[in-house]
Short mmCIF file of C-alpha atoms in Angstrom, two decimals:
data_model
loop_
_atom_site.label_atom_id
_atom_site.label_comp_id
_atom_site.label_asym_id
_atom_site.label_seq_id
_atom_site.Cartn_x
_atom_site.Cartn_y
_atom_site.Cartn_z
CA UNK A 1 206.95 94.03 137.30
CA UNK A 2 206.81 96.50 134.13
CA UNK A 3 207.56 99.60 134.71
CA UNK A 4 203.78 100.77 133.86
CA UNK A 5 202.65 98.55 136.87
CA UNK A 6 204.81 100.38 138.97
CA UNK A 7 203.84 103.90 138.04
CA UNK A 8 200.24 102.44 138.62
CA UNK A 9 200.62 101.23 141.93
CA UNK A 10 202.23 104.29 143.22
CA UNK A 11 198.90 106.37 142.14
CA UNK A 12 195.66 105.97 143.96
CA UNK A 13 192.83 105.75 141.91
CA UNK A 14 190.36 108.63 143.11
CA UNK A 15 187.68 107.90 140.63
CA UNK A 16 185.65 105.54 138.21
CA UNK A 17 184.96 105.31 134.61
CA UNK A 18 181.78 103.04 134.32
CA UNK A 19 181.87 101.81 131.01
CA UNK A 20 178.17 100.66 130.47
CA UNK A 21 177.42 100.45 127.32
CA UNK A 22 180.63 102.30 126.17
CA UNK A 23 181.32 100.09 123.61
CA UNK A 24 178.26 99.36 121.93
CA UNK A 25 177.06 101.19 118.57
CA UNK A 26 175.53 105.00 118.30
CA UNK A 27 172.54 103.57 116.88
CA UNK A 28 172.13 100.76 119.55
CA UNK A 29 173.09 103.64 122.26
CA UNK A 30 169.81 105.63 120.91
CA UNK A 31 167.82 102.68 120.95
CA UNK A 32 168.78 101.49 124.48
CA UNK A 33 168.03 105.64 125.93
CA UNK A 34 165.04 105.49 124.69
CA UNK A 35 164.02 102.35 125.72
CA UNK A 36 165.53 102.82 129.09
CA UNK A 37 163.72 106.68 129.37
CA UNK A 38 160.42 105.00 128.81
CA UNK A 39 161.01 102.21 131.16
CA UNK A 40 162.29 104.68 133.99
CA UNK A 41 159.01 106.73 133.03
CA UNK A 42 157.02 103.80 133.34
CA UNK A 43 158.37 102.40 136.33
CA UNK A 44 157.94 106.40 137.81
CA UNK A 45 154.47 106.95 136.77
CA UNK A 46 152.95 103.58 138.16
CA UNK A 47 154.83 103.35 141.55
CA UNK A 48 154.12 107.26 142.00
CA UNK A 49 150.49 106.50 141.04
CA UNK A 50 150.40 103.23 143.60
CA UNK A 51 152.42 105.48 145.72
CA UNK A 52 149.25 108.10 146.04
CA UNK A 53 147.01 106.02 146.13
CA UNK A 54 147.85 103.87 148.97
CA UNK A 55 148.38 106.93 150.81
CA UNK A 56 145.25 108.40 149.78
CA UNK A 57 142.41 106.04 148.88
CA UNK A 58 140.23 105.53 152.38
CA UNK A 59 138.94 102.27 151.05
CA UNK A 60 142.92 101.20 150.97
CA UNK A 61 143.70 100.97 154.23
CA UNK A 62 144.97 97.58 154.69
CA UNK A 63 148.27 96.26 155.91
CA UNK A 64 148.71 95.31 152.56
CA UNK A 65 148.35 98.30 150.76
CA UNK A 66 150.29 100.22 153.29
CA UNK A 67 152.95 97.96 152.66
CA UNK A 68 152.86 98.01 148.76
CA UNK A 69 152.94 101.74 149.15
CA UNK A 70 156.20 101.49 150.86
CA UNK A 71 157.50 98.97 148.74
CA UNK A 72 156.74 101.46 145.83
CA UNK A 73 158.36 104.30 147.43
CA UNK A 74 161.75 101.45 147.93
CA UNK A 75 161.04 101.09 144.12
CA UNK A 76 161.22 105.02 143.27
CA UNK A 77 164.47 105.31 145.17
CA UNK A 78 166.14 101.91 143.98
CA UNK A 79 165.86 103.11 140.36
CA UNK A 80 166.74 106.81 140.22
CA UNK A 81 170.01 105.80 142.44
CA UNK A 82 171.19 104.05 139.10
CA UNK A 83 168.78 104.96 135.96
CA UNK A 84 169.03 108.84 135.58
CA UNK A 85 172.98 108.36 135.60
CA UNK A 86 172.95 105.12 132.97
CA UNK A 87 170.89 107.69 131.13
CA UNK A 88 172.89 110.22 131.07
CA UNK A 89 176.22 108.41 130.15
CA UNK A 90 174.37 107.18 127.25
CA UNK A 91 174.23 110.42 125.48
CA UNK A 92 177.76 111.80 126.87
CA UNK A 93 181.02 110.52 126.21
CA UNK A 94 182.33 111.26 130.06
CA UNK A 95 181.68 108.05 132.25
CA UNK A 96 183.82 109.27 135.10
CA UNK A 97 181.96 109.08 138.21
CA UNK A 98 184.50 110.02 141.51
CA UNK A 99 185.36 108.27 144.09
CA UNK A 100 182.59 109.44 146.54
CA UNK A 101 179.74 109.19 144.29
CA UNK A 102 180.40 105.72 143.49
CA UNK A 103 180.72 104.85 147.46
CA UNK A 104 177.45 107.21 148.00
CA UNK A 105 175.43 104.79 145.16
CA UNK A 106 176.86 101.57 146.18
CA UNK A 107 175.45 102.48 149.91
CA UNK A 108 171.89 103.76 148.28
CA UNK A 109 171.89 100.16 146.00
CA UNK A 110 172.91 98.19 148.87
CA UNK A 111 170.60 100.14 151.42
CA UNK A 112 167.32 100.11 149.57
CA UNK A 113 167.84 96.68 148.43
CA UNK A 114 168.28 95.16 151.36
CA UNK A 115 165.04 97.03 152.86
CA UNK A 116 163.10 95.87 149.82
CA UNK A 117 164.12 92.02 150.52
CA UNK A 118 163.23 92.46 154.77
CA UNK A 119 160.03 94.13 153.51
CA UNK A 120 159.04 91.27 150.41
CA UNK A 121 159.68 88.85 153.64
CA UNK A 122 157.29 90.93 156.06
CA UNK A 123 154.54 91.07 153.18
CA UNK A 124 154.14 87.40 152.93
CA UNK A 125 154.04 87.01 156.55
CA UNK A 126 150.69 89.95 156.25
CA UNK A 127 149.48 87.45 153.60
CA UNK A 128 149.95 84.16 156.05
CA UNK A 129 148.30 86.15 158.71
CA UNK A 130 145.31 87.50 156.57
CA UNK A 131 144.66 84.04 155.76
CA UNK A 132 145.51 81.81 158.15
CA UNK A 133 144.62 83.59 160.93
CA UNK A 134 142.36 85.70 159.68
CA UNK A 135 139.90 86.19 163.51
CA UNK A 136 143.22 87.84 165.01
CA UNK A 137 144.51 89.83 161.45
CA UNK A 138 143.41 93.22 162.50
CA UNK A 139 145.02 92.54 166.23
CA UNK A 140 148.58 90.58 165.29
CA UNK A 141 149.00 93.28 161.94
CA UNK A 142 148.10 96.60 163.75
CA UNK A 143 148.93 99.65 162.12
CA UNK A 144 151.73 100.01 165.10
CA UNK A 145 152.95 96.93 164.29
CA UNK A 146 153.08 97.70 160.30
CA UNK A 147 154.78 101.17 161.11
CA UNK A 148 156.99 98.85 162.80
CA UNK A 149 158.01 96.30 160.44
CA UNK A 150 158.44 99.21 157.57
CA UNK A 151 160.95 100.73 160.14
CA UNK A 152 162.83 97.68 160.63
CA UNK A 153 163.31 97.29 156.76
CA UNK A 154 164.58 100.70 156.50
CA UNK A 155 166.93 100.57 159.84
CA UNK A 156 168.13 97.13 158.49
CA UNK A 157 169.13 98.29 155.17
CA UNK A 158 170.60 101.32 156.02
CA UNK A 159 173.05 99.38 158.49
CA UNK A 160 173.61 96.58 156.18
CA UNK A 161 174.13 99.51 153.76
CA UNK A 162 177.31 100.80 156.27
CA UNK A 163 178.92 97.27 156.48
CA UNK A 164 179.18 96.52 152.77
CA UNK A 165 180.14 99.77 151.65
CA UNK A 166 183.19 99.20 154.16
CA UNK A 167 183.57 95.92 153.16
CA UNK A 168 183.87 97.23 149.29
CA UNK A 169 185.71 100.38 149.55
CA UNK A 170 188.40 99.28 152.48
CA UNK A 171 191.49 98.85 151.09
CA UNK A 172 193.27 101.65 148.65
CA UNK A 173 192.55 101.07 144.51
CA UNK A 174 195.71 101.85 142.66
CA UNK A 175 194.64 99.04 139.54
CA UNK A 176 192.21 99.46 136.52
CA UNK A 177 189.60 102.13 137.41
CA UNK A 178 187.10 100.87 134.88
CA UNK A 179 183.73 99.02 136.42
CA UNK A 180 182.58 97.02 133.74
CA UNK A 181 179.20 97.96 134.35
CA UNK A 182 176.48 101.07 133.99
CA UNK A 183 176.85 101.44 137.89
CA UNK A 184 179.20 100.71 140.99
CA UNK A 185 178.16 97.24 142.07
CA UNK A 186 179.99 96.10 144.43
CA UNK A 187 181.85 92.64 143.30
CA UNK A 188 182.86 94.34 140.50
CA UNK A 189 184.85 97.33 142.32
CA UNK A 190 185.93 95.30 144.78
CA UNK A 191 187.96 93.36 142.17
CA UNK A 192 190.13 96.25 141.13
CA UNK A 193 191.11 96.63 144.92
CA UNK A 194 194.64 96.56 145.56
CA UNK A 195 194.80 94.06 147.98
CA UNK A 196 193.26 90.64 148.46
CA UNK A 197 189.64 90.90 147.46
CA UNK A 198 189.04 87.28 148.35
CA UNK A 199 187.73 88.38 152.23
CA UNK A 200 185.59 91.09 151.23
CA UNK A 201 184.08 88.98 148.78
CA UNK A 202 183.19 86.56 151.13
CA UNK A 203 181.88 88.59 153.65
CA UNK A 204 180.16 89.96 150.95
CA UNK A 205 178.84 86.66 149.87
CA UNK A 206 178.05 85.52 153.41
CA UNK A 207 175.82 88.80 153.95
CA UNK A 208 173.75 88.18 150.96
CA UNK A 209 172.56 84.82 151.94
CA UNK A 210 171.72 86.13 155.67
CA UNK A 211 169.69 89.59 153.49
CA UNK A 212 168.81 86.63 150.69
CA UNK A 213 168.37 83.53 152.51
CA UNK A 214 166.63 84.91 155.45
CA UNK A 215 163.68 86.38 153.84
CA UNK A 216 163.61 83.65 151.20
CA UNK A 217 162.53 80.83 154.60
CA UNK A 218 159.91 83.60 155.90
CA UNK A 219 158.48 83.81 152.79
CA UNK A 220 158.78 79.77 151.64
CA UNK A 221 157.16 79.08 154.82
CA UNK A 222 154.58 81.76 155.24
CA UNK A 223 153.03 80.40 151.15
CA UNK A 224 153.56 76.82 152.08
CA UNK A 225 151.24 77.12 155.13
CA UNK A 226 149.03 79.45 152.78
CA UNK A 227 149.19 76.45 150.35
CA UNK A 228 148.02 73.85 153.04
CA UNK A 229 145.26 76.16 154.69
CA UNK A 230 144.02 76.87 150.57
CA UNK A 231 144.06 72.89 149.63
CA UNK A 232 142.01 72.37 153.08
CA UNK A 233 139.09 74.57 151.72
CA UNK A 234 136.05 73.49 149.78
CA UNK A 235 135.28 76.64 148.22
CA UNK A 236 136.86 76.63 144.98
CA UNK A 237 135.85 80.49 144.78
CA UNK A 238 137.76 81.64 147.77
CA UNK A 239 140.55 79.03 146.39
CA UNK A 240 141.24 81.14 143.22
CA UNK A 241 140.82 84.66 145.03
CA UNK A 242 143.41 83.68 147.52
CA UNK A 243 145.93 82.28 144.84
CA UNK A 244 145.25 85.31 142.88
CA UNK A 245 146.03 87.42 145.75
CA UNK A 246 149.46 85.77 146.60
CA UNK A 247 150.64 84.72 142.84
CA UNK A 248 151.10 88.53 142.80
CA UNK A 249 153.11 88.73 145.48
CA UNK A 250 155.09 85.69 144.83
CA UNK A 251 155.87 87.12 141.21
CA UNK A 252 157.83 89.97 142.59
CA UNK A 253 159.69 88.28 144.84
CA UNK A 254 160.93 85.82 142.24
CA UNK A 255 162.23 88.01 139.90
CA UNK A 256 163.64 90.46 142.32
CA UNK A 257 165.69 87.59 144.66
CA UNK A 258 166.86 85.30 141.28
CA UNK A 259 168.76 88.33 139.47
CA UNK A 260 169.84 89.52 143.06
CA UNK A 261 171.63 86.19 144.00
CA UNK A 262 173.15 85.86 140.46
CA UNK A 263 175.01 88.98 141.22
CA UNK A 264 175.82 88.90 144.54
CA UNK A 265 175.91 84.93 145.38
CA UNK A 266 177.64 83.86 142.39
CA UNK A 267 181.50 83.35 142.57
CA UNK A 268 183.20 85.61 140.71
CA UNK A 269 184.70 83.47 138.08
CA UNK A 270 181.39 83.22 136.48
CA UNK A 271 180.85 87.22 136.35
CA UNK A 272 181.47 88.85 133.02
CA UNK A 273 180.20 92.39 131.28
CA UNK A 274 177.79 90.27 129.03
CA UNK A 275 176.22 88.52 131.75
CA UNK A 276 176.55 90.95 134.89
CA UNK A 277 174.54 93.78 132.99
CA UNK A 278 171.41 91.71 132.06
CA UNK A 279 170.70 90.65 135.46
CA UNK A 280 171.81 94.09 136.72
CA UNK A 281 169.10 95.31 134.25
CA UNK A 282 166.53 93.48 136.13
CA UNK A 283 166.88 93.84 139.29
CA UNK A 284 167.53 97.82 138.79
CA UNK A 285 164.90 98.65 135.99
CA UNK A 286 163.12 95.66 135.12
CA UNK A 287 161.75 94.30 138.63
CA UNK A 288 160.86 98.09 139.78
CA UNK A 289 158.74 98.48 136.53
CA UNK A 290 157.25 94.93 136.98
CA UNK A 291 155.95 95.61 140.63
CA UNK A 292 152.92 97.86 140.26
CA UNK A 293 151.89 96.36 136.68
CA UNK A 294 151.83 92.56 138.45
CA UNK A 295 150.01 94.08 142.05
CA UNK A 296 147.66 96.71 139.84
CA UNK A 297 146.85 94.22 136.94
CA UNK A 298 145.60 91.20 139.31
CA UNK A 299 144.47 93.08 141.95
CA UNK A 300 140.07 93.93 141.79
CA UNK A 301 141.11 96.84 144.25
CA UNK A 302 144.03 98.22 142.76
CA UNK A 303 142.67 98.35 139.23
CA UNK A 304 139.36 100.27 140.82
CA UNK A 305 141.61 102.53 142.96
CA UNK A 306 143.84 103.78 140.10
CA UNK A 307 140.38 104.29 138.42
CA UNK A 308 139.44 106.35 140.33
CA UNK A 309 142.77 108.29 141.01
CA UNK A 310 143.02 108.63 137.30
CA UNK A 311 138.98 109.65 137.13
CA UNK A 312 139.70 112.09 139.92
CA UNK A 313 142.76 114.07 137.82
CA UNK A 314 140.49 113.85 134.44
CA UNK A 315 137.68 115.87 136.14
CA UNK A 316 139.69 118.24 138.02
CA UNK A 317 141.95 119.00 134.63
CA UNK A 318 138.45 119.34 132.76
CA UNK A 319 137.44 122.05 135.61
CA UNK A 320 139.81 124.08 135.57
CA UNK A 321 139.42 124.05 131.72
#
């Protein structure tokens, strides 16, 4: 080997340059911050506002709402663990992010991710419930039972959270330190590893279609019984209210579990800069934005609930004028 290789290998990387959007133009680098800063401010404000007033509104005090709420909150957390520091490195020239931060974000992405997936499954099963079985809803989706389910999302996550960052950060990194990407995702650091990456990537690649896969059946099969008890009614009123109700639902999890697999179900050979940051993009920013605009803008209750919220802060800011 040269004798730059050799100096490499006898260093151990202890930190990470994340080269983003490193490379692109000034100009486009303004354009994308301000883009991004109004996206991340969007994607605050409505979750915070859903946030509030799932918490707060009496007449919202379904299983539904409590788990949108939560769902939210996973929202809140997913983006600020990656969108304040794209941000940032878009107006500084020093990417370096150390070694510990990187394995701290990775564990947040991983964590909260996997808790959103477990909890998009749980909400379809409350929609198969609410509908199918809707004599023994307020029974089989008790509030203990919610409280429940939420908990499992987070306990899951958190756990899977521990295996992958093992899984990424295992062996010593003594190659390239630059992740061609605005954050540390995982299949990308795990290819500047040392030593083999091939079994980390494929534990890796097995866990996502258990955190993937999983979720995707519950939720398949919880809307295709949903489909069959729908088509079996003669109303075609309570048809469209129902479809209304789940297309929703069905919109998030499409958009959040297609750019997830691309990134972590894909082999590796098909990974590059140009098309790991788009999908990266939406499952960070994009999906998290999407969520309370697609619940809030087909939802009767929603829309009248925010009304009121925002009705609520317009007359206390005019008292205290």
């Amino acid at each position: 080997w040269p004798q730059t290789m050799d100096l490499r290998n006898i260093s151990t990387v202890t930190e990470f340059i994340l080269v983003g959007f490193e490379q692109s133009y000034p100009s486009t680098r303004t354009l994308l911050f301000t883009l991004f800063l109004a996206l991340y401010g969007l994607a605050m404000a409505m979750n915070g506002l859903i946030i509030f007033i799932t918490w707060t509104d009496p007449r919202l005090n379904s299983p539904m709402y409590f788990f949108l709420g939560h769902l939210s909150f996973l929202d809140v957390c997913f983006i600020t663990t990656t969108i304040p520091q794209m941000l940032i490195h878009l107006v500084v020239k020093n990417h370096t992010v150390s070694f510990v931060s990187c394995l701290i974000q990775m564990y947040l992405v991983f964590g909260v991710g996997v808790a959103e997936c477990i909890l998009l499954a749980f909400m379809a099963y409350d929609r198969y419930v609410a509908i199918c079985q809707p004599l023994n809803y307020a029974q089989i989706m008790s509030r203990q039972v919610c409280v429940r389910l939420v908990g499992t999302s987070w306990f899951f996550g958190m756990i899977n959270g521990i295996l992958l960052d093992y899984m990424t950060f295992r062996g010593p990194f003594c190659r390239d330190n630059h992740v061609e990407n605005f954050f540390c995702e995982a299949p990308i650091v795990i290819s500047l590893s040392c030593g083999d990456p091939l079994f980390s990537l494929k534990v890796i690649f097995a866990d996502a279609i258990v955190v993937l896969l999983s979720p995707m059946v519950l939720i398949v099969t919880s809307y295709a019984r949903i489909l069959t008890s729908i088509l079996g009614r003669a109303s075609s009123s309570g048809r469209g209210k129902t479809f209304s109700t789940c297309a929703s639902h069905l919109t998030v999890v499409v958009f959040f579990y297609t750019s997830a697999m691309f990134s972590y179900m894909n082999p590796r050979s098909t990974h590059g800069p140009d098309k790991d940051k788009p999908f990266s993009l939406l499952y960070t920013i994009i999906t998290p934005m999407c969520n309370p605009i697609i619940y809030s803008l087909r939802n009767k209750e929603m829309k009248g609930a925010m009304l009121r919220a925002l009705g609520r802060g317009s007359l206390a800011q005019a008292e205290s004028v």
